[in-house]
PDB file of C-alpha atoms in Angstrom:
ATOM      1  CA  MET I   1     -21.354 -17.570  11.658  1.00  0.00           C
ATOM      2  CA  ALA I   2     -23.522 -15.903   9.359  1.00  0.00           C
ATOM      3  CA  ALA I   3     -26.834 -15.932   9.363  1.00  0.00           C
ATOM      4  CA  PRO I   4     -28.756 -18.189   6.791  1.00  0.00           C
ATOM      5  CA  GLY I   5     -29.228 -16.424   3.428  1.00  0.00           C
ATOM      6  CA  VAL I   6     -26.162 -13.555   4.551  1.00  0.00           C
ATOM      7  CA  SER I   7     -22.828 -14.131   2.696  1.00  0.00           C
ATOM      8  CA  ASN I   8     -19.472 -13.802   5.100  1.00  0.00           C
ATOM      9  CA  SER I   9     -16.502 -13.755   3.287  1.00  0.00           C
ATOM     10  CA  GLU I  10     -14.502 -15.640   5.967  1.00  0.00           C
ATOM     11  CA  ASP I  11     -17.008 -18.516   6.398  1.00  0.00           C
ATOM     12  CA  ALA I  12     -17.137 -18.681   2.815  1.00  0.00           C
ATOM     13  CA  GLY I  13     -13.000 -19.347   2.773  1.00  0.00           C
ATOM     14  CA  VAL I  14     -12.682 -15.759   0.795  1.00  0.00           C
ATOM     15  CA  THR I  15     -10.523 -13.122   1.849  1.00  0.00           C
ATOM     16  CA  PRO I  16     -12.128  -9.291   1.259  1.00  0.00           C
ATOM     17  CA  LYS I  17     -11.403  -7.905  -1.963  1.00  0.00           C
ATOM     18  CA  GLU I  18      -8.615  -6.085  -1.771  1.00  0.00           C
ATOM     19  CA  PRO I  19      -8.342  -2.249  -3.599  1.00  0.00           C
ATOM     20  CA  THR I  20      -6.236  -2.155  -6.921  1.00  0.00           C
ATOM     21  CA  ALA I  21      -4.509   0.724  -8.666  1.00  0.00           C
ATOM     22  CA  ILE I  22      -4.736   1.950 -12.171  1.00  0.00           C
ATOM     23  CA  ILE I  23      -1.697   4.046 -13.040  1.00  0.00           C
ATOM     24  CA  SER I  24      -2.307   6.043 -16.368  1.00  0.00           C
ATOM     25  CA  THR I  25      -0.116   6.755 -18.703  1.00  0.00           C
ATOM     26  CA  LYS I  26       0.186   8.234 -22.438  1.00  0.00           C
ATOM     27  CA  TYR I  27       0.816   4.555 -23.259  1.00  0.00           C
ATOM     28  CA  GLY I  28      -2.117   3.179 -21.544  1.00  0.00           C
ATOM     29  CA  ASP I  29      -2.910   1.625 -18.139  1.00  0.00           C
ATOM     30  CA  ILE I  30      -0.887  -0.618 -15.419  1.00  0.00           C
ATOM     31  CA  VAL I  31      -3.479  -2.375 -13.587  1.00  0.00           C
ATOM     32  CA  ILE I  32      -1.920  -3.008  -9.777  1.00  0.00           C
ATOM     33  CA  LYS I  33      -3.593  -5.981  -7.330  1.00  0.00           C
ATOM     34  CA  PHE I  34      -1.654  -5.208  -3.924  1.00  0.00           C
ATOM     35  CA  ARG I  35      -0.687  -7.872  -1.656  1.00  0.00           C
ATOM     36  CA  SER I  36      -1.408  -6.364   1.969  1.00  0.00           C
ATOM     37  CA  ASP I  37      -1.333  -9.932   2.830  1.00  0.00           C
ATOM     38  CA  ILE I  38       2.350  -9.691   2.914  1.00  0.00           C
ATOM     39  CA  ALA I  39       3.327  -5.822   3.044  1.00  0.00           C
ATOM     40  CA  PRO I  40       0.162  -4.268   4.770  1.00  0.00           C
ATOM     41  CA  LYS I  41       2.400  -1.047   5.656  1.00  0.00           C
ATOM     42  CA  HIS I  42       3.649  -0.540   2.323  1.00  0.00           C
ATOM     43  CA  VAL I  43       0.252  -1.118   0.688  1.00  0.00           C
ATOM     44  CA  GLU I  44      -1.363   1.574   3.032  1.00  0.00           C
ATOM     45  CA  ASN I  45       1.329   3.983   2.424  1.00  0.00           C
ATOM     46  CA  PHE I  46       0.998   3.728  -1.526  1.00  0.00           C
ATOM     47  CA  ILE I  47      -2.755   3.799  -1.181  1.00  0.00           C
ATOM     48  CA  ALA I  48      -2.708   6.782   1.164  1.00  0.00           C
ATOM     49  CA  LEU I  49      -0.585   9.057  -1.054  1.00  0.00           C
ATOM     50  CA  ALA I  50      -2.585   7.314  -4.315  1.00  0.00           C
ATOM     51  CA  LYS I  51      -5.406   9.437  -3.212  1.00  0.00           C
ATOM     52  CA  LYS I  52      -4.277  12.281  -2.272  1.00  0.00           C
ATOM     53  CA  GLY I  53      -2.533  12.648  -5.692  1.00  0.00           C
ATOM     54  CA  PHE I  54       0.946  12.112  -4.699  1.00  0.00           C
ATOM     55  CA  TYR I  55       1.700  10.112  -7.928  1.00  0.00           C
ATOM     56  CA  ASP I  56      -0.598  12.163 -10.463  1.00  0.00           C
ATOM     57  CA  LYS I  57       1.972  14.201 -12.805  1.00  0.00           C
ATOM     58  CA  THR I  58       5.603  12.463 -11.519  1.00  0.00           C
ATOM     59  CA  ILE I  59       6.775  10.495 -14.128  1.00  0.00           C
ATOM     60  CA  PHE I  60       9.057   6.961 -14.921  1.00  0.00           C
ATOM     61  CA  HIS I  61      12.351   8.524 -14.528  1.00  0.00           C
ATOM     62  CA  ARG I  62      14.161   5.532 -14.650  1.00  0.00           C
ATOM     63  CA  VAL I  63      14.140   2.991 -17.271  1.00  0.00           C
ATOM     64  CA  ILE I  64      16.404  -0.331 -17.400  1.00  0.00           C
ATOM     65  CA  PRO I  65      15.477  -2.931 -20.500  1.00  0.00           C
ATOM     66  CA  GLY I  66      15.376  -6.290 -19.030  1.00  0.00           C
ATOM     67  CA  PHE I  67      15.039  -5.023 -15.568  1.00  0.00           C
ATOM     68  CA  MET I  68      12.657  -2.448 -14.794  1.00  0.00           C
ATOM     69  CA  ILE I  69      10.691   0.837 -14.608  1.00  0.00           C
ATOM     70  CA  GLN I  70      10.583   3.179 -11.810  1.00  0.00           C
ATOM     71  CA  GLY I  71       8.478   5.673 -10.544  1.00  0.00           C
ATOM     72  CA  GLY I  72       6.881   7.734  -7.907  1.00  0.00           C
ATOM     73  CA  ASP I  73       9.369  10.282  -7.107  1.00  0.00           C
ATOM     74  CA  PRO I  74       8.233  13.803  -6.600  1.00  0.00           C
ATOM     75  CA  ASN I  75      11.235  15.392  -7.780  1.00  0.00           C
ATOM     76  CA  THR I  76       9.995  14.749 -11.207  1.00  0.00           C
ATOM     77  CA  LYS I  77       6.886  16.706 -11.145  1.00  0.00           C
ATOM     78  CA  GLY I  78      10.172  19.440 -11.986  1.00  0.00           C
ATOM     79  CA  SER I  79      12.379  20.508 -14.659  1.00  0.00           C
ATOM     80  CA  ASN I  80      15.573  19.732 -12.366  1.00  0.00           C
ATOM     81  CA  ALA I  81      16.584  16.067 -13.763  1.00  0.00           C
ATOM     82  CA  ALA I  82      19.308  16.518 -11.369  1.00  0.00           C
ATOM     83  CA  ALA I  83      17.599  15.793  -8.677  1.00  0.00           C
ATOM     84  CA  TYR I  84      15.324  12.977  -9.814  1.00  0.00           C
ATOM     85  CA  GLY I  85      15.452   9.925  -8.088  1.00  0.00           C
ATOM     86  CA  GLN I  86      16.458  11.457  -4.715  1.00  0.00           C
ATOM     87  CA  GLY I  87      12.824  12.183  -3.677  1.00  0.00           C
ATOM     88  CA  GLY I  88      10.013  10.757  -1.499  1.00  0.00           C
ATOM     89  CA  PRO I  89       6.934  11.818   1.369  1.00  0.00           C
ATOM     90  CA  GLY I  90       9.450  12.845   3.816  1.00  0.00           C
ATOM     91  CA  TYR I  91       9.018   9.928   5.872  1.00  0.00           C
ATOM     92  CA  GLN I  92      10.405   6.564   5.217  1.00  0.00           C
ATOM     93  CA  ILE I  93       8.828   2.857   6.273  1.00  0.00           C
ATOM     94  CA  LYS I  94      10.431  -0.128   7.797  1.00  0.00           C
ATOM     95  CA  ALA I  95      11.221  -2.996   5.562  1.00  0.00           C
ATOM     96  CA  GLU I  96       8.596  -5.631   4.871  1.00  0.00           C
ATOM     97  CA  PHE I  97      10.407  -7.763   3.008  1.00  0.00           C
ATOM     98  CA  ASN I  98       8.969 -11.469   2.044  1.00  0.00           C
ATOM     99  CA  LYS I  99       9.349 -14.348   0.274  1.00  0.00           C
ATOM    100  CA  VAL I 100       7.191 -13.677  -3.238  1.00  0.00           C
ATOM    101  CA  SER I 101      10.264 -13.717  -5.416  1.00  0.00           C
ATOM    102  CA  HIS I 102      10.497 -10.552  -8.159  1.00  0.00           C
ATOM    103  CA  LYS I 103       9.818 -12.424 -10.946  1.00  0.00           C
ATOM    104  CA  ARG I 104       8.281 -10.180 -14.240  1.00  0.00           C
ATOM    105  CA  GLY I 105       5.198  -8.307 -13.216  1.00  0.00           C
ATOM    106  CA  ILE I 106       6.179  -7.360  -9.586  1.00  0.00           C
ATOM    107  CA  VAL I 107       6.003  -4.237  -7.636  1.00  0.00           C
ATOM    108  CA  SER I 108       8.290  -3.280  -5.168  1.00  0.00           C
ATOM    109  CA  MET I 109       9.490  -0.351  -3.194  1.00  0.00           C
ATOM    110  CA  ALA I 110      12.475   1.580  -4.041  1.00  0.00           C
ATOM    111  CA  ARG I 111      15.210   2.450  -1.380  1.00  0.00           C
ATOM    112  CA  SER I 112      18.496   3.475  -0.752  1.00  0.00           C
ATOM    113  CA  ASN I 113      21.158   1.489   0.888  1.00  0.00           C
ATOM    114  CA  ASP I 114      19.207   1.026   4.130  1.00  0.00           C
ATOM    115  CA  PRO I 115      16.683  -1.268   4.082  1.00  0.00           C
ATOM    116  CA  ASN I 116      14.155   0.499   5.841  1.00  0.00           C
ATOM    117  CA  SER I 117      14.219   3.783   3.824  1.00  0.00           C
ATOM    118  CA  ALA I 118      11.075   3.489   1.690  1.00  0.00           C
ATOM    119  CA  GLY I 119       9.291   6.027   0.587  1.00  0.00           C
ATOM    120  CA  SER I 120       6.996   6.698  -2.600  1.00  0.00           C
ATOM    121  CA  GLN I 121       9.366   5.393  -4.901  1.00  0.00           C
ATOM    122  CA  PHE I 122       8.393   2.137  -6.573  1.00  0.00           C
ATOM    123  CA  PHE I 123       9.438  -0.446  -9.486  1.00  0.00           C
ATOM    124  CA  ILE I 124       7.804  -3.049 -12.075  1.00  0.00           C
ATOM    125  CA  VAL I 125       9.937  -5.509 -12.728  1.00  0.00           C
ATOM    126  CA  VAL I 126       9.695  -6.400 -16.348  1.00  0.00           C
ATOM    127  CA  ALA I 127      12.289  -9.562 -16.583  1.00  0.00           C
ATOM    128  CA  ASP I 128      12.525 -12.076 -13.444  1.00  0.00           C
ATOM    129  CA  SER I 129      15.278 -10.365 -10.891  1.00  0.00           C
ATOM    130  CA  THR I 130      15.194 -13.195  -7.988  1.00  0.00           C
ATOM    131  CA  PHE I 131      18.563 -11.257  -6.996  1.00  0.00           C
ATOM    132  CA  LEU I 132      16.594  -8.404  -5.521  1.00  0.00           C
ATOM    133  CA  ASP I 133      14.586 -11.008  -3.473  1.00  0.00           C
ATOM    134  CA  GLY I 134      14.197 -10.541   0.106  1.00  0.00           C
ATOM    135  CA  LYS I 135      16.366  -7.204   0.043  1.00  0.00           C
ATOM    136  CA  TYR I 136      13.344  -4.989  -1.361  1.00  0.00           C
ATOM    137  CA  THR I 137       9.715  -5.086  -0.642  1.00  0.00           C
ATOM    138  CA  VAL I 138       7.411  -6.800  -2.788  1.00  0.00           C
ATOM    139  CA  PHE I 139       3.954  -4.773  -1.947  1.00  0.00           C
ATOM    140  CA  GLY I 140       1.897  -5.880  -5.565  1.00  0.00           C
ATOM    141  CA  GLU I 141       1.634  -6.860  -8.712  1.00  0.00           C
ATOM    142  CA  VAL I 142       0.445  -5.876 -12.243  1.00  0.00           C
ATOM    143  CA  VAL I 143      -2.540  -8.085 -13.274  1.00  0.00           C
ATOM    144  CA  LYS I 144      -3.091  -6.145 -16.475  1.00  0.00           C
ATOM    145  CA  GLY I 145      -1.002  -3.711 -18.647  1.00  0.00           C
ATOM    146  CA  MET I 146       2.388  -5.516 -18.701  1.00  0.00           C
ATOM    147  CA  ASP I 147       2.658  -4.299 -22.879  1.00  0.00           C
ATOM    148  CA  VAL I 148       2.681  -0.553 -21.494  1.00  0.00           C
ATOM    149  CA  ALA I 149       5.536  -1.103 -18.974  1.00  0.00           C
ATOM    150  CA  ASP I 150       7.123  -3.037 -22.192  1.00  0.00           C
ATOM    151  CA  LYS I 151       6.961   0.184 -23.783  1.00  0.00           C
ATOM    152  CA  ILE I 152       8.357   2.376 -21.259  1.00  0.00           C
ATOM    153  CA  VAL I 153      11.370   0.130 -20.564  1.00  0.00           C
ATOM    154  CA  LYS I 154      12.257   0.264 -24.093  1.00  0.00           C
ATOM    155  CA  LEU I 155      12.298   4.326 -24.531  1.00  0.00           C
ATOM    156  CA  PRO I 156      15.439   6.072 -25.582  1.00  0.00           C
ATOM    157  CA  ARG I 157      17.271   7.222 -22.498  1.00  0.00           C
ATOM    158  CA  ASP I 158      20.123   9.178 -21.373  1.00  0.00           C
ATOM    159  CA  ARG I 159      23.537   7.682 -19.156  1.00  0.00           C
ATOM    160  CA  ARG I 160      21.422   8.165 -15.802  1.00  0.00           C
ATOM    161  CA  ASP I 161      18.604   5.483 -17.486  1.00  0.00           C
ATOM    162  CA  LEU I 162      16.222   8.788 -17.971  1.00  0.00           C
ATOM    163  CA  PRO I 163      13.988   8.518 -20.540  1.00  0.00           C
ATOM    164  CA  ASN I 164      14.184  10.854 -23.035  1.00  0.00           C
ATOM    165  CA  GLU I 165      10.746  12.058 -23.200  1.00  0.00           C
ATOM    166  CA  ARG I 166       8.038  12.246 -20.090  1.00  0.00           C
ATOM    167  CA  VAL I 167       6.080   9.468 -19.430  1.00  0.00           C
ATOM    168  CA  GLU I 168       3.818  11.089 -16.664  1.00  0.00           C
ATOM    169  CA  MET I 169       1.747   8.861 -14.460  1.00  0.00           C
ATOM    170  CA  THR I 170      -1.897   9.358 -12.623  1.00  0.00           C
ATOM    171  CA  VAL I 171      -2.746   6.887 -10.083  1.00  0.00           C
ATOM    172  CA  LYS I 172      -6.189   6.027  -9.210  1.00  0.00           C
ATOM    173  CA  ILE I 173      -7.384   3.618  -6.451  1.00  0.00           C
ATOM    174  CA  VAL I 174     -10.284   1.320  -6.827  1.00  0.00           C
ATOM    175  CA  GLU I 175     -11.886  -0.289  -3.743  1.00  0.00           C
TER     176      GLU I 175
END
């Protein structure tokens, strides 16, 4: 119990403030609120990677209108587009599937066919995609900047869904 006159977030029924991520692009900023209550390891991983600059200068390498934008591949710092979508941090995270639905604005981890293969790549859902529910780990949601995601997803792209122009990001964690 908190001493009189001292605030205690547990006693007040308030959870401690979650950190947020600001993804900055030439089209504006996307602010993500993390959900460590449902995917603590994925949130911890994303924050750790962002703090060491892992995401800086990577691009949104996959954009599919009516679905999502995807980024977080370190291979996209280079010019070999054939390798885009294949990179990661050198390790994988065990899935933390949860009951949060993949509605517009949800941030989820990309992975290969192996459910436990997420690493650094993530995607932002631009249109409800409930067919992903229970198959990908939701770890956050956009609280500001969906207009930016909407601009990015509409960019002209090639047959592999790679935008014709580079949309680099920097990611800053605000605690």
